[in-house]
Amino acid sequence: MKSEYAARPSGGRSTSTSRSARASRRQLKLYLFCYLGLLPTILLFVILRVRPLFSTLQLSFYNWNMIKPIKPFVGFDNYRALLKDDLFLLSLRNTTLFAFGTVIMTAVLSLALASALSGRRKMSAFYQVVYFIPVVTPMVPVSIIWKWIYDPGYGLLNYILSFFGIEPVGWLTYPNLALFSIIVMCIWKALGYNMVMFLVGLKAISRQYYEAAAIDGASGWKSFRYITLPLLKPIILYVLVTSTIDAFNVFTPVYVMTTGSQGAPGNAVRTLVYNMYEDGFRYFKMGYASAQAAVLLLIVLVLTVLQFAFLRHEDTSSQGP
Amino acid sequence: MRSTATRGDVILRHRRAVFSPGGIAVQVILAAGALTMVLPFIWMLSTSFKPPAEVISWPPRFIPLHPTVKNYVDAMKAAPFFRFFINSFLVSGISTLSILLTSSFSGFLFAKYRFPGRDIIFIAILATAMVPFQSYMIPFYLFMRDLGWLSTYQGLVAPLLIMSFGIFFMRQNILSIPDELMDAARIDGCSEFGIYTKIILPLSKAALSALSIFAFRNAWSDFIWPLLITNDINLYTMELGLGMFQHRFTVDYGCITAGSVISVAPILVVFAVFRRNIIEGITLTGLKG
């Protein structure tokens, strides 16, 4: 336990009232220092985070188009309507496919890359930088480049595939393919981040574990399965949780890639946030859009809890008899 | 004896692996992956220097036959990219500064003092670290509208002023600073605030620089909030400006890629210079948490 300054018994065993009074005055001054110091942060926190979060939940029970001053309370009507809203259900499906597609594929690929690179210091430094270039590039230019790569008429991808005798494909124009194409782009963008995270984790695993395992005759896949994976679990957990949450909030690539005649058909890649944006800021159905935001919040919460629970369960089962 | 021999064996096997058939396959895959990472950028750069006829020529060429800068001239004329850059820089800069200040000071208080309600406040802040902005952006928009902050810099930067995660991150880092240093400073007559400025801040430079990279990048790549709050092209950030730009020139890929190069170039130059710091800033900030 770390000793905290203000927590120390003030004045020791002294019984002198003046001393203890001075000490408690000092204690009060310290409290004041802490509360005053935290005040700006707490105020910002309440105004910028807590209040909007509660307003989301509150708004979701109202029917409001932003123009009219009256806001009729409708209870759970917005939520009930969501269950019958085809576009919302489609967005939910697309977002789920997108999130699991990108997160799982990125994690698997980057884990393989990181394992290949770990222990090769020089090579690793070079590849980390190269694989990180898409990570530092913001989403809008990335989406623009990939939209051009996916172009059915003059795109680079169709050109490369033509060497293998594959006919030109409308990557963004076929509904299911469009979602897949955006997934591939997002894997490309996130690969380097995941890879570096896993490399950091791998570096922390002591060489001795592998040496001991080698003596016991375990190497290759076995040592990966029984040493690397369990010891990497905290980082895998962190990466999975954060990237799943990010993936469920995907908006920018969808927004960029659905614009224009060469873009993806809107509904094919419609995601939760995109649907919410349209309902809220194109049709001004603020209450309805807020209900969607609340659903999004719920999904994020459930996912976080599930992933933590899942990994914890794995942990105990692997340590069992 | 036996164990040292085996250890030598392991290391030998590891060295040899690079040149074995499996090792070569790994090398090829890594190199192909690296090429895949870079190729889109080369393709973007190449298209941006092509005259319209060459952009839609088949088969495409990587090196333009008649390179031209006309796309860049057109792009700069069509949209105030310099302005976008300044806006992004301002918004990201103010956001980063505010996050550094609030995170380091409250992180310091959470790490080094004990006061009633401390843990409850801290957990409340931490609980929102995972909550995505998208889930409360609608009330946030209405709030900004009520303040009359739509299409203003204040409105643009407001949601980016604090980062729950930053507070947690700074607290974790400051916890590892020994209390003895603080006690020694107190004996020398240092005030509590002086401890923050003279001891805590200098000793958490590494954490602060990691957090600033993380926060700056976060603010810079924000897209949906600027899209909601600004109608004024003079307030567009780089991300929004480029998004709107490609909206207008949907099929003129020469021009669009030129715009993209303009927006990406400063980032890649900064990355080329500070690559290690940036990689660590973005990844380690997450891991320490």
GROMACS .gro file of C-alpha atoms in nm, chain A residues 1-8 26-27 30-31 33-38 40-42 44-57 59 64 66-67 113 116-120 123-142 144-149 151-156 158-160 162 168 187-189 191-193 195-197 200-201 207-208 210-211 214-215 219 235 238-239 241-242 245 249-252 255-257 259-262 273 276-277 280-281 284-286 289-290 293-294 296-297 300-301 304 308, chain B residues 2-3 6-7 10-11 13-14 17-18 23 26-27 29-41 43-44 47 55-60 62 98 101-103 105-118 121 124-126 128 130-145 158-165 167 174-179 182-183 186 192-193 196 214 217 220-221 223-224 227-228 238-240 242-244 246-247 250-251 253 256-257 260 263-264 267-268 271 275-276 278-280 282-287 289:
model
  270
    1MET     CA    1   0.000   0.000   0.000
    2LYS     CA    2   0.130   0.340  -0.090
    3SER     CA    3   0.117   0.595   0.186
    4GLU     CA    4  -0.083   0.898   0.093
    5TYR     CA    5   0.011   1.224   0.250
    6ALA     CA    6  -0.324   1.332   0.383
    7ALA     CA    7  -0.398   0.986   0.510
    8ARG     CA    8  -0.131   0.986   0.778
   26ARG     CA    9  -0.391   2.159   0.763
   27GLN     CA   10  -0.598   1.856   0.671
   30LEU     CA   11  -0.547   1.986   0.187
   31TYR     CA   12  -0.905   1.877   0.124
   33PHE     CA   13  -0.678   2.206  -0.232
   34CYS     CA   14  -0.797   1.871  -0.372
   35TYR     CA   15  -1.158   1.974  -0.425
   36LEU     CA   16  -1.069   2.310  -0.578
   37GLY     CA   17  -0.814   2.141  -0.800
   38LEU     CA   18  -1.066   1.885  -0.916
   40PRO     CA   19  -1.266   2.239  -1.322
   41THR     CA   20  -1.230   1.877  -1.429
   42ILE     CA   21  -1.547   1.767  -1.251
   44LEU     CA   22  -1.626   1.984  -1.747
   45PHE     CA   23  -1.691   1.619  -1.689
   46VAL     CA   24  -2.048   1.677  -1.575
   47ILE     CA   25  -2.128   1.930  -1.847
   48LEU     CA   26  -1.957   1.751  -2.135
   49ARG     CA   27  -2.016   1.386  -2.047
   50VAL     CA   28  -2.264   1.307  -1.771
   51ARG     CA   29  -2.538   1.551  -1.866
   52PRO     CA   30  -2.542   1.466  -2.240
   53LEU     CA   31  -2.544   1.096  -2.154
   54PHE     CA   32  -2.849   1.133  -1.934
   55SER     CA   33  -3.016   1.361  -2.190
   56THR     CA   34  -2.975   1.087  -2.449
   57LEU     CA   35  -3.170   0.847  -2.232
   59LEU     CA   36  -3.474   1.227  -2.511
   64TRP     CA   37  -3.946   1.556  -3.099
   66MET     CA   38  -3.656   1.990  -3.312
   67ILE     CA   39  -3.870   2.252  -3.485
  113LEU     CA   40   0.264  -1.078  -3.803
  116ALA     CA   41   0.681  -1.355  -3.702
  117LEU     CA   42   0.855  -1.030  -3.606
  118SER     CA   43   0.916  -1.087  -3.236
  119GLY     CA   44   1.278  -1.143  -3.148
  120ARG     CA   45   1.399  -0.989  -3.474
  123MET     CA   46   1.347  -0.604  -3.895
  124SER     CA   47   1.075  -0.542  -3.643
  125ALA     CA   48   1.163  -0.172  -3.610
  126PHE     CA   49   1.146  -0.126  -3.986
  127TYR     CA   50   0.817  -0.311  -4.033
  128GLN     CA   51   0.656  -0.139  -3.737
  129VAL     CA   52   0.706   0.195  -3.906
  130VAL     CA   53   0.580   0.075  -4.244
  131TYR     CA   54   0.273  -0.099  -4.102
  132PHE     CA   55   0.199   0.206  -3.892
  133ILE     CA   56   0.165   0.445  -4.188
  134PRO     CA   57  -0.206   0.362  -4.242
  135VAL     CA   58  -0.265   0.392  -3.867
  136VAL     CA   59  -0.152   0.754  -3.852
  137THR     CA   60  -0.336   0.847  -4.171
  138PRO     CA   61  -0.683   0.979  -4.086
  139MET     CA   62  -0.995   0.796  -4.203
  140VAL     CA   63  -1.116   1.044  -4.468
  141PRO     CA   64  -0.808   1.031  -4.694
  142VAL     CA   65  -0.786   0.655  -4.637
  144ILE     CA   66  -1.086   0.831  -5.051
  145ILE     CA   67  -0.779   0.634  -5.160
  146TRP     CA   68  -0.960   0.303  -5.119
  147LYS     CA   69  -1.267   0.423  -5.299
  148TRP     CA   70  -1.040   0.495  -5.591
  149ILE     CA   71  -0.864   0.159  -5.556
  151ASP     CA   72  -1.323   0.183  -5.864
  152PRO     CA   73  -1.495  -0.065  -6.099
  153GLY     CA   74  -1.367   0.098  -6.418
  154TYR     CA   75  -1.017   0.224  -6.348
  155GLY     CA   76  -0.935   0.100  -6.000
  156LEU     CA   77  -0.603  -0.047  -5.900
  158ASN     CA   78  -0.931  -0.468  -6.063
  159TYR     CA   79  -0.612  -0.399  -6.255
  160ILE     CA   80  -0.406  -0.621  -6.024
  162SER     CA   81  -0.675  -0.879  -6.414
  168PRO     CA   82  -1.356  -0.642  -6.323
  187ILE     CA   83  -0.832  -0.422  -4.148
  188TRP     CA   84  -0.561  -0.263  -4.361
  189LYS     CA   85  -0.580   0.053  -4.154
  191LEU     CA   86  -0.329  -0.390  -3.872
  192GLY     CA   87  -0.022  -0.190  -3.770
  193TYR     CA   88  -0.174  -0.071  -3.444
  195MET     CA   89   0.067  -0.556  -3.450
  196VAL     CA   90   0.267  -0.309  -3.241
  197MET     CA   91   0.045  -0.371  -2.940
  200VAL     CA   92   0.497  -0.493  -2.698
  201GLY     CA   93   0.319  -0.778  -2.524
  207ARG     CA   94   1.257  -1.599  -2.300
  208GLN     CA   95   1.285  -1.852  -2.018
  210TYR     CA   96   1.002  -2.075  -2.422
  211GLU     CA   97   1.333  -2.231  -2.328
  214ALA     CA   98   1.153  -2.639  -2.552
  215ILE     CA   99   1.320  -2.862  -2.296
  219SER     CA  100   0.769  -2.565  -2.956
  235ILE     CA  101  -0.326  -0.706  -2.424
  238TYR     CA  102  -0.758  -0.453  -2.433
  239VAL     CA  103  -0.723  -0.451  -2.812
  241VAL     CA  104  -1.249  -0.434  -2.632
  242THR     CA  105  -1.135  -0.101  -2.771
  245ILE     CA  106  -1.625  -0.043  -2.951
  249ASN     CA  107  -1.924   0.336  -3.397
  250VAL     CA  108  -1.800   0.327  -3.753
  251PHE     CA  109  -1.921   0.625  -3.954
  252THR     CA  110  -1.653   0.808  -4.153
  255TYR     CA  111  -2.008   0.847  -4.513
  256VAL     CA  112  -1.721   0.894  -4.757
  257MET     CA  113  -1.770   0.575  -4.953
  259THR     CA  114  -2.113   0.952  -5.178
  260GLY     CA  115  -2.116   0.991  -5.553
  261SER     CA  116  -2.220   0.772  -5.841
  262GLN     CA  117  -1.919   0.542  -5.795
  273VAL     CA  118  -2.422   0.566  -3.641
  276MET     CA  119  -2.871   0.763  -3.639
  277TYR     CA  120  -2.711   1.056  -3.822
  280GLY     CA  121  -3.140   1.280  -3.636
  281PHE     CA  122  -2.986   1.533  -3.866
  284PHE     CA  123  -3.478   1.571  -3.741
  285LYS     CA  124  -3.628   1.282  -3.548
  286MET     CA  125  -3.429   1.363  -3.238
  289ALA     CA  126  -3.230   0.898  -3.305
  290SER     CA  127  -3.163   0.922  -2.931
  293ALA     CA  128  -2.797   0.612  -2.944
  294ALA     CA  129  -2.919   0.445  -2.628
  296LEU     CA  130  -2.567   0.174  -2.924
  297LEU     CA  131  -2.465   0.254  -2.569
  300VAL     CA  132  -2.111  -0.118  -2.618
  301LEU     CA  133  -2.172  -0.188  -2.251
  304THR     CA  134  -1.736  -0.475  -2.284
  308PHE     CA  135  -1.412  -0.920  -1.990
  323ARG     CA  136   2.207  -3.059  -2.030
  324SER     CA  137   2.004  -2.744  -1.997
  327THR     CA  138   1.948  -2.718  -2.501
  328ARG     CA  139   1.945  -2.345  -2.457
  331VAL     CA  140   1.716  -2.312  -2.910
  332ILE     CA  141   1.910  -2.000  -2.995
  334ARG     CA  142   1.747  -2.294  -3.420
  335HIS     CA  143   1.610  -1.944  -3.384
  338ALA     CA  144   1.494  -1.999  -3.890
  339VAL     CA  145   1.546  -1.683  -4.097
  344GLY     CA  146   1.170  -1.835  -4.268
  347VAL     CA  147   0.763  -1.542  -4.346
  348GLN     CA  148   0.992  -1.287  -4.509
  350ILE     CA  149   0.462  -1.246  -4.638
  351LEU     CA  150   0.602  -0.959  -4.431
  352ALA     CA  151   0.735  -0.784  -4.739
  353ALA     CA  152   0.412  -0.836  -4.932
  354GLY     CA  153   0.221  -0.693  -4.637
  355ALA     CA  154   0.453  -0.393  -4.624
  356LEU     CA  155   0.400  -0.336  -4.995
  357THR     CA  156   0.023  -0.350  -4.939
  358MET     CA  157   0.060  -0.086  -4.669
  359VAL     CA  158   0.246   0.153  -4.900
  360LEU     CA  159   0.096   0.082  -5.241
  361PRO     CA  160  -0.229   0.276  -5.187
  362PHE     CA  161  -0.026   0.586  -5.101
  364TRP     CA  162  -0.122   0.504  -5.619
  365MET     CA  163  -0.273   0.818  -5.463
  368THR     CA  164  -0.296   0.972  -5.966
  376VAL     CA  165  -0.642   0.908  -6.472
  377ILE     CA  166  -0.895   0.702  -6.666
  378SER     CA  167  -0.655   0.529  -6.903
  379TRP     CA  168  -0.642   0.151  -6.904
  380PRO     CA  169  -0.416  -0.017  -6.811
  381PRO     CA  170  -0.321   0.227  -6.535
  383PHE     CA  171   0.224   0.411  -6.184
  419SER     CA  172  -0.684   2.119  -2.209
  422LEU     CA  173  -0.384   2.019  -1.795
  423THR     CA  174  -0.697   1.853  -1.661
  424SER     CA  175  -0.554   1.501  -1.683
  426PHE     CA  176  -0.359   1.783  -1.235
  427SER     CA  177  -0.653   1.563  -1.149
  428GLY     CA  178  -0.439   1.256  -1.209
  429PHE     CA  179  -0.195   1.399  -0.953
  430LEU     CA  180  -0.470   1.461  -0.698
  431PHE     CA  181  -0.619   1.114  -0.747
  432ALA     CA  182  -0.278   0.949  -0.718
  433LYS     CA  183  -0.122   1.137  -0.429
  434TYR     CA  184  -0.396   1.254  -0.193
  435ARG     CA  185  -0.673   1.095   0.002
  436PHE     CA  186  -0.997   1.284   0.049
  437PRO     CA  187  -1.362   1.190   0.104
  438GLY     CA  188  -1.531   1.084  -0.220
  439ARG     CA  189  -1.206   1.038  -0.408
  442ILE     CA  190  -1.535   1.045  -0.832
  445ALA     CA  191  -1.735   0.774  -1.217
  446ILE     CA  192  -1.484   0.937  -1.449
  447LEU     CA  193  -1.326   0.607  -1.543
  449THR     CA  194  -1.717   0.695  -1.907
  451MET     CA  195  -1.538   0.346  -2.279
  452VAL     CA  196  -1.851   0.543  -2.368
  453PRO     CA  197  -1.837   0.652  -2.733
  454PHE     CA  198  -1.910   1.012  -2.823
  455GLN     CA  199  -2.164   0.896  -3.083
  456SER     CA  200  -2.394   0.779  -2.807
  457TYR     CA  201  -2.443   1.128  -2.669
  458MET     CA  202  -2.371   1.350  -2.967
  459ILE     CA  203  -2.738   1.441  -3.020
  460PRO     CA  204  -2.790   1.610  -2.681
  461PHE     CA  205  -2.444   1.758  -2.720
  462TYR     CA  206  -2.548   1.914  -3.047
  463LEU     CA  207  -2.868   2.050  -2.890
  464PHE     CA  208  -2.666   2.187  -2.600
  465MET     CA  209  -2.431   2.370  -2.837
  466ARG     CA  210  -2.732   2.502  -3.027
  479ALA     CA  211  -1.603   2.163  -2.667
  480PRO     CA  212  -1.640   1.783  -2.669
  481LEU     CA  213  -1.263   1.745  -2.694
  482LEU     CA  214  -1.173   1.939  -2.380
  483ILE     CA  215  -1.143   1.644  -2.146
  484MET     CA  216  -1.057   1.279  -2.180
  485SER     CA  217  -1.160   1.040  -1.904
  486PHE     CA  218  -0.897   0.800  -2.020
  488ILE     CA  219  -0.706   1.124  -1.629
  495ILE     CA  220   0.200   0.960  -1.128
  496LEU     CA  221   0.140   0.672  -0.884
  497SER     CA  222   0.490   0.548  -0.966
  498ILE     CA  223   0.655   0.876  -0.859
  499PRO     CA  224   0.795   0.816  -0.506
  500ASP     CA  225   0.626   1.001  -0.220
  503MET     CA  226   0.719   1.511  -0.243
  504ASP     CA  227   0.799   1.496   0.131
  507ARG     CA  228   0.752   1.993   0.156
  513GLU     CA  229   0.125   2.154  -0.271
  514PHE     CA  230   0.076   2.329  -0.604
  517TYR     CA  231   0.275   1.962  -0.898
  535PHE     CA  232  -0.270   1.044  -2.844
  538ARG     CA  233  -0.433   1.257  -3.317
  541TRP     CA  234  -0.735   1.573  -3.562
  542SER     CA  235  -0.914   1.265  -3.693
  544PHE     CA  236  -1.504   1.374  -3.839
  545ILE     CA  237  -1.863   1.334  -3.726
  548LEU     CA  238  -1.976   1.754  -3.970
  549LEU     CA  239  -2.264   1.814  -3.730
  559MET     CA  240  -0.893   1.913  -4.252
  560GLU     CA  241  -1.094   1.592  -4.222
  561LEU     CA  242  -1.429   1.759  -4.282
  563LEU     CA  243  -1.149   1.692  -4.742
  564GLY     CA  244  -1.470   1.497  -4.698
  565MET     CA  245  -1.676   1.783  -4.839
  567GLN     CA  246  -1.456   1.481  -5.238
  568HIS     CA  247  -1.833   1.523  -5.212
  571THR     CA  248  -1.704   1.283  -5.686
  572VAL     CA  249  -1.544   1.147  -6.000
  574TYR     CA  250  -0.997   1.156  -5.903
  577ILE     CA  251  -0.952   1.444  -5.520
  578THR     CA  252  -0.625   1.258  -5.478
  581SER     CA  253  -0.586   1.393  -5.018
  584SER     CA  254  -0.412   1.667  -4.625
  585VAL     CA  255  -0.196   1.361  -4.563
  588ILE     CA  256   0.095   1.408  -4.111
  589LEU     CA  257   0.332   1.173  -4.289
  592PHE     CA  258   0.540   1.077  -3.866
  596ARG     CA  259   0.801   0.786  -3.585
  597ARG     CA  260   0.919   0.619  -3.263
  599ILE     CA  261   0.431   0.855  -3.233
  600ILE     CA  262   0.414   0.476  -3.241
  601GLU     CA  263   0.483   0.465  -2.868
  603ILE     CA  264  -0.043   0.580  -2.971
  604THR     CA  265   0.021   0.226  -2.850
  605LEU     CA  266   0.175   0.270  -2.506
  606THR     CA  267  -0.090   0.517  -2.398
  607GLY     CA  268  -0.337   0.234  -2.436
  608LEU     CA  269  -0.122  -0.027  -2.270
  610GLY     CA  270  -0.406   0.209  -1.893
   0.00000   0.00000   0.00000
